[in-house]
Coordinates of C-alpha atoms and ligand atoms in Angstrom, one line a residue:
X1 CA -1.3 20.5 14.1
X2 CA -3.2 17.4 14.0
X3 CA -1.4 16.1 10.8
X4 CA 2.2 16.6 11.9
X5 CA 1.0 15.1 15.3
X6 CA -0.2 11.6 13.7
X7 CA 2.7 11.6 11.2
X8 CA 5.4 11.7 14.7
X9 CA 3.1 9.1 16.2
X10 CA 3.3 6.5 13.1
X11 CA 7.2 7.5 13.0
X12 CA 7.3 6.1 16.6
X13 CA 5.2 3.1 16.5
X14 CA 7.3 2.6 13.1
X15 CA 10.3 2.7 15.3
X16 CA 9.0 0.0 17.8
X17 CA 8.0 -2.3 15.4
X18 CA 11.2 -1.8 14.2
X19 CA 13.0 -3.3 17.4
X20 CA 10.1 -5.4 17.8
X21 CA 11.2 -7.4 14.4
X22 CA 15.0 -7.1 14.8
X23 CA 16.7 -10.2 15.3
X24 CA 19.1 -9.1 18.0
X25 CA 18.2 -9.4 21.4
X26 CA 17.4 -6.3 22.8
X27 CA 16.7 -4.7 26.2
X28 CA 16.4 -0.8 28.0
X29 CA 17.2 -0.7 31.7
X30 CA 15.2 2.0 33.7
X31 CA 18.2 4.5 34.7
X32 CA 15.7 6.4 36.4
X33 CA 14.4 3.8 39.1
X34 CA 16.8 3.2 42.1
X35 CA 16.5 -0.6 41.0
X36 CA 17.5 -0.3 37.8
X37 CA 14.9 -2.5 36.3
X38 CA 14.3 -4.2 32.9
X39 CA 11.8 -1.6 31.2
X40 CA 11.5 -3.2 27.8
X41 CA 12.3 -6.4 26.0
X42 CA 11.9 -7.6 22.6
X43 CA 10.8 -11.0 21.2
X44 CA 14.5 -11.6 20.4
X45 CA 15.3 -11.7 24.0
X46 CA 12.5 -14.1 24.7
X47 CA 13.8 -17.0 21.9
X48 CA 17.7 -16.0 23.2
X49 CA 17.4 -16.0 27.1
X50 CA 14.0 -18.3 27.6
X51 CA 12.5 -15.4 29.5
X52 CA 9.2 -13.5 28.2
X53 CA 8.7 -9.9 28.7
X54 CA 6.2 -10.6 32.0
X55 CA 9.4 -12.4 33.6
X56 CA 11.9 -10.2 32.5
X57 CA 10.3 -6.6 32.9
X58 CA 10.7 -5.1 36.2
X59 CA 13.7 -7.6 36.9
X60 CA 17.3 -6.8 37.0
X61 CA 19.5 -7.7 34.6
X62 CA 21.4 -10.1 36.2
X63 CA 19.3 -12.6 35.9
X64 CA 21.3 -13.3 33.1
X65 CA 24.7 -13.6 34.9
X66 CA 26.1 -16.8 35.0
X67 CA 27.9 -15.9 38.0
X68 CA 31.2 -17.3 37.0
X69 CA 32.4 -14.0 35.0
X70 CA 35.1 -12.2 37.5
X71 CA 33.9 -9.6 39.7
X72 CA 36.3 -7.1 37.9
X73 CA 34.9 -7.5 34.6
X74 CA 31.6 -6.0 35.0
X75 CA 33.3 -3.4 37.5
X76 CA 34.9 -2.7 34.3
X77 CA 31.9 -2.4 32.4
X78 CA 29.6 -0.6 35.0
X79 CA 32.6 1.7 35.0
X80 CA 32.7 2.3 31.6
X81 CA 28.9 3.1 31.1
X82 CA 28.7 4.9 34.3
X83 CA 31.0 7.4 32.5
X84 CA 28.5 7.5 30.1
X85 CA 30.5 5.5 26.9
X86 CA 29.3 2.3 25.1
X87 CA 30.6 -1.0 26.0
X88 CA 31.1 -3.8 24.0
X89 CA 32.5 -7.7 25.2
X90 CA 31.9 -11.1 25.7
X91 CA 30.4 -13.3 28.4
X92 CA 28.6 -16.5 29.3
X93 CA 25.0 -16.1 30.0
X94 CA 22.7 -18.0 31.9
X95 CA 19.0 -18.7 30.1
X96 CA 16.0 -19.1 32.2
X97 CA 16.5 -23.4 31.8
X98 CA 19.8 -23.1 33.3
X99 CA 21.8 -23.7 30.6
X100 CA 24.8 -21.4 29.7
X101 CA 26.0 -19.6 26.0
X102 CA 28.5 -17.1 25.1
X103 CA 27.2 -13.6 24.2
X104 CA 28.7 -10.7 22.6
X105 CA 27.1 -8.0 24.2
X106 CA 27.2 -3.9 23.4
X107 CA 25.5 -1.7 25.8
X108 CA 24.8 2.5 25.4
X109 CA 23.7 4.4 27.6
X110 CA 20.4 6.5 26.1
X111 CA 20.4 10.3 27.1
X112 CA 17.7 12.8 27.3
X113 CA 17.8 16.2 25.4
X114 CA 20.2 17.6 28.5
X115 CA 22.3 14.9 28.0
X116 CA 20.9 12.9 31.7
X117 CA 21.2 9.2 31.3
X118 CA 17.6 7.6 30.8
X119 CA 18.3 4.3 29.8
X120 CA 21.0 1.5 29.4
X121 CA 20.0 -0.2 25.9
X122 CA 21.8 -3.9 25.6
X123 CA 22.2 -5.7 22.5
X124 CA 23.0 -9.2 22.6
X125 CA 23.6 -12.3 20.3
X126 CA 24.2 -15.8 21.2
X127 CA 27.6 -16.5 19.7
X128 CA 28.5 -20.1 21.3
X129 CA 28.3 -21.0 17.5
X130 CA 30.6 -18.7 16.7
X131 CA 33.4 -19.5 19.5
X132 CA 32.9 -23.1 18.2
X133 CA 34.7 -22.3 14.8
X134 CA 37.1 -20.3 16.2
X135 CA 38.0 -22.8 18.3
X136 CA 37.9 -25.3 15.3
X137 CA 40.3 -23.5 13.6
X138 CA 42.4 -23.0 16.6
X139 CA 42.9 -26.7 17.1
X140 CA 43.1 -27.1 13.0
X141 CA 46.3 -25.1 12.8
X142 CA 47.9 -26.3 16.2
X143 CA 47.2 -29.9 14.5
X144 CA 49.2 -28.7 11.4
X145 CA 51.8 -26.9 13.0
X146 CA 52.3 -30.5 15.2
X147 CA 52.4 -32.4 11.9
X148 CA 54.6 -30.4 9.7
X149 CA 57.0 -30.0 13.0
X150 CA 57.3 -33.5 13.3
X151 CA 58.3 -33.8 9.3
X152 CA 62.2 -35.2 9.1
X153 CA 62.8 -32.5 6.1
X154 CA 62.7 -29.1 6.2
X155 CA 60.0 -26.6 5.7
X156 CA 58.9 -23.4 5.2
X157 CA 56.2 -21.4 4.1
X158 CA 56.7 -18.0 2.4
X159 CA 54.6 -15.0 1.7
X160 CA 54.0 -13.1 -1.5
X161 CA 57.3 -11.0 -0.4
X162 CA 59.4 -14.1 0.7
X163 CA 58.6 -13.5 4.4
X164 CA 58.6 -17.2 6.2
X165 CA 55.1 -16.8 8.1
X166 CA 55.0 -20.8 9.2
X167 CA 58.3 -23.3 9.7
X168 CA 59.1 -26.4 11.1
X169 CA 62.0 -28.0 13.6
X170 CA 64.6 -28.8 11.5
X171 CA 63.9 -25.4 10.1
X172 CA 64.9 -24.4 13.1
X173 CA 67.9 -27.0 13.5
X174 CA 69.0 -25.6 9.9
X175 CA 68.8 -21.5 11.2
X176 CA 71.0 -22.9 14.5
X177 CA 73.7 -25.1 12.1
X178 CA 73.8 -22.6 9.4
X179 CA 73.8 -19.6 11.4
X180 CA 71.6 -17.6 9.5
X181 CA 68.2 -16.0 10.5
X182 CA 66.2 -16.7 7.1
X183 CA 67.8 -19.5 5.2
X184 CA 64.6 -19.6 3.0
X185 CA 64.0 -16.5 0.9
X186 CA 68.2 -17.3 -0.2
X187 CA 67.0 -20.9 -0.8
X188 CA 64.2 -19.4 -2.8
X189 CA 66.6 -17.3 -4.6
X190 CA 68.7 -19.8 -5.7
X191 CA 65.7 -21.9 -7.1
X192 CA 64.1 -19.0 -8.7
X193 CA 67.7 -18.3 -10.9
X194 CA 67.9 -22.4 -11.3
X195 CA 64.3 -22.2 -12.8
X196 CA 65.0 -19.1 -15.1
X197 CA 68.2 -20.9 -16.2
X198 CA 65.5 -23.9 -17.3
X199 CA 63.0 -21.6 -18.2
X200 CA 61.5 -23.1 -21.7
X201 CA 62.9 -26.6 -21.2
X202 CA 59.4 -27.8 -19.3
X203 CA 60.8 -29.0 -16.6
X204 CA 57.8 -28.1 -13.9
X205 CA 55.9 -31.4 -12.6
X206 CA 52.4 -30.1 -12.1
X207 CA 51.1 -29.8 -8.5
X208 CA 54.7 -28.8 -7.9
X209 CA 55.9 -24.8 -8.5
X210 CA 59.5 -27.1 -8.6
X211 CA 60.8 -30.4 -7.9
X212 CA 64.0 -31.8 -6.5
X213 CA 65.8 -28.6 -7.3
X214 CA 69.4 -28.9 -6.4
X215 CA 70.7 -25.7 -5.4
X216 CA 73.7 -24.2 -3.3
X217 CA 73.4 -22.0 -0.7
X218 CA 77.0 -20.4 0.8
X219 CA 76.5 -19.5 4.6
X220 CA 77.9 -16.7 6.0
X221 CA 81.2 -16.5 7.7
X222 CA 83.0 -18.7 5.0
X223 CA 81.4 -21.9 6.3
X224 CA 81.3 -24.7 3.5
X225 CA 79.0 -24.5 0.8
X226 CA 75.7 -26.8 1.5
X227 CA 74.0 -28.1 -1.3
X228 CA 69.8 -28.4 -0.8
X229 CA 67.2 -30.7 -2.6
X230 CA 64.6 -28.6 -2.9
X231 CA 60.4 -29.0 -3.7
X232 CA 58.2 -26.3 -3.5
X233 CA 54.3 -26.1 -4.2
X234 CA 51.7 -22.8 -4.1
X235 CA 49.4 -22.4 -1.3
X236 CA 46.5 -20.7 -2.4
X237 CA 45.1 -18.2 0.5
X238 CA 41.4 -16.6 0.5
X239 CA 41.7 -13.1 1.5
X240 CA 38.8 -12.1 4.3
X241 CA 37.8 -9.4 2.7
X242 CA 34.2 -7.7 1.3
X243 CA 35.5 -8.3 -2.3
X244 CA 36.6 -11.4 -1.5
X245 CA 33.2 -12.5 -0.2
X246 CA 31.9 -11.2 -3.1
X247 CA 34.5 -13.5 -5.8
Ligands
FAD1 P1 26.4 -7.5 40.6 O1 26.7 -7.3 42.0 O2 25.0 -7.0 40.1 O3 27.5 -6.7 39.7 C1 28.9 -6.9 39.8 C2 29.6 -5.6 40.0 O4 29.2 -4.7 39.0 C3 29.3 -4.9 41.3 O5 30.2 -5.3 42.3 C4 29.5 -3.4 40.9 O6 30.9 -3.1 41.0 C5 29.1 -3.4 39.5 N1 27.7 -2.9 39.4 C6 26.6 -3.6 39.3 N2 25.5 -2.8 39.2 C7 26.0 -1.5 39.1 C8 25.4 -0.2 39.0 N3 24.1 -0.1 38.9 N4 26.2 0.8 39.0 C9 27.5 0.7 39.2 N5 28.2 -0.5 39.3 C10 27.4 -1.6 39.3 N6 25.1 -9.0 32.7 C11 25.1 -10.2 32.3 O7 25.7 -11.1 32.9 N7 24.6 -10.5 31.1 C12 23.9 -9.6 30.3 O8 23.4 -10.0 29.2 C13 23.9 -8.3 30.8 N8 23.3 -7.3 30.0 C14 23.2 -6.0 30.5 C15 22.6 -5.1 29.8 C16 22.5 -3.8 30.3 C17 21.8 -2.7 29.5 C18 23.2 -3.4 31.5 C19 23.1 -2.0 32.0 C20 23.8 -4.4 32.2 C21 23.9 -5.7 31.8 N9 24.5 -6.7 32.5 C22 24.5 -8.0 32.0 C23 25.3 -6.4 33.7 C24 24.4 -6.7 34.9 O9 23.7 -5.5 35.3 C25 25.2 -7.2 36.2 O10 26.1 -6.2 36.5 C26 25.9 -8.5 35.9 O11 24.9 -9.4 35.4 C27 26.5 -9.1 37.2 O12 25.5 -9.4 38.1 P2 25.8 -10.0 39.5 O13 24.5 -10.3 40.2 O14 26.7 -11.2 39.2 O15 26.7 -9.0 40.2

């Protein structure tokens, strides 16, 4: 009836506006025309790519290839779609001034009620931004690892369970002389017994966990005992968790 008939139309224009507003770019690609053109795109597009619907629609969507991806990777993803699964990956774009970003795209292919394939529906975001940090933070902990590998004394850095998850070179010179895989969790050992020994006598310098601990470590294969001035401070680590977010 009339009712039910107006209520399905407000739930569809609903649903347009609804991709009209969203903040990802998004596109459908006409399945059903042998030129595969852009059917619909949404303002997002237009502020991402430069291009306004009345350039984009009827086009193909390679007016977004940059033309430098490999020829395999969007076999790989023509492939993949043609099979009729989602595909999801990165790759430079082109926007209509030329200029090039880094998009993470998703693509799914839209079936009719006997399951033919209608329409490709692409989502992308511009995520040059993104790839900047990571690449920040790349070049952050190379420039780290340099430093502390160029240190003249030993280091290592321990997990929670005593795992060593970042060392230096003589770290590595100390593994080769002493012939031992971990020298650092027994070196922790010995200055965790040293510090219970003190325990109560307040002998912890504050920044430091311990400080100039002299402790004795006995290699295997009755090699001579060494004796190790050791220092040792916390690193405090932010999980990258939802909860941690949220603290
Ligand atoms: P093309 O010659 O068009 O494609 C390279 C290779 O892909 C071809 O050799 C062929 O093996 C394969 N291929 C291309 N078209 C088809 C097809 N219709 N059927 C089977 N295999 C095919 N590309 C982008 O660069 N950026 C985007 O943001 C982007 N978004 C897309 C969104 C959707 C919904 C879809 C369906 C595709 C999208 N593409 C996108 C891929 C795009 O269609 C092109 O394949 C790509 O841009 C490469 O274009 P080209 O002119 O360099 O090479």
């Amino acid at each position: 009836d009339l009712t039910e008939r107006r209520r399905a139309e407000e739930a569809l224009k609903l649903r347009d506006r609804a991709i009209e507003a969203s903040d990802g770019s998004i596109i459908l690609v006409d399945m059903r025309e042998p030129a595969q053109p852009i059917e619909y795109v949404n303002p997002a597009f237009t502020r991402v790519t430069g291009y306004g619907s009345d350039e984009a629609i009827g086009k193909n969507q390679s007016i977004l290839s940059n033309q430098s991806m490999p020829r395999a990777f969007y076999q790989s993803l023509w492939k993949r779609i043609s099979h009729g699964e989602p595909w999801g990956g990165r790759l430079v774009n082109r926007r209509k001034d030329g200029s090039k970003y880094l998009a993470e795209l998703s693509i799914s292919p839209v079936v009719n009620g006997a399951g033919e394939v209608l329409n490709y529906l692409g989502m992308h975001r511009d995520i040059t931004e993104v790839q900047r940090l990571e690449y920040q933070v790349r070049n952050q902990k190379a420039l780290i690892e340099s430093v502390v590998d160029a240190a003249p004394v030993v280091i290592a850095l321990l997990d929670i369970d005593d795992r060593v998850v970042l060392d230096n070179h003589a770290y590595k010179m100390l593994q080769a002389d002493l012939g031992m895989a971990e020298p650092a969790p027994m070196l922790m050992t010995a200055v965790r017994a040293s510090l219970e020994l003190d325990s109560g006598r307040g002998r912890r310098t504050s920044g430091y966990l311990f400080l100039d601990r002299e402790v004795r470590l006995d290699p295997p294969g009755g090699k001579q005992p060494r004796w190790f001035s050791c220092s040792g401070s916390r690193v405090r680590e932010d999980a990258g968790t939802a909860e941690a977010f949220l603290a």
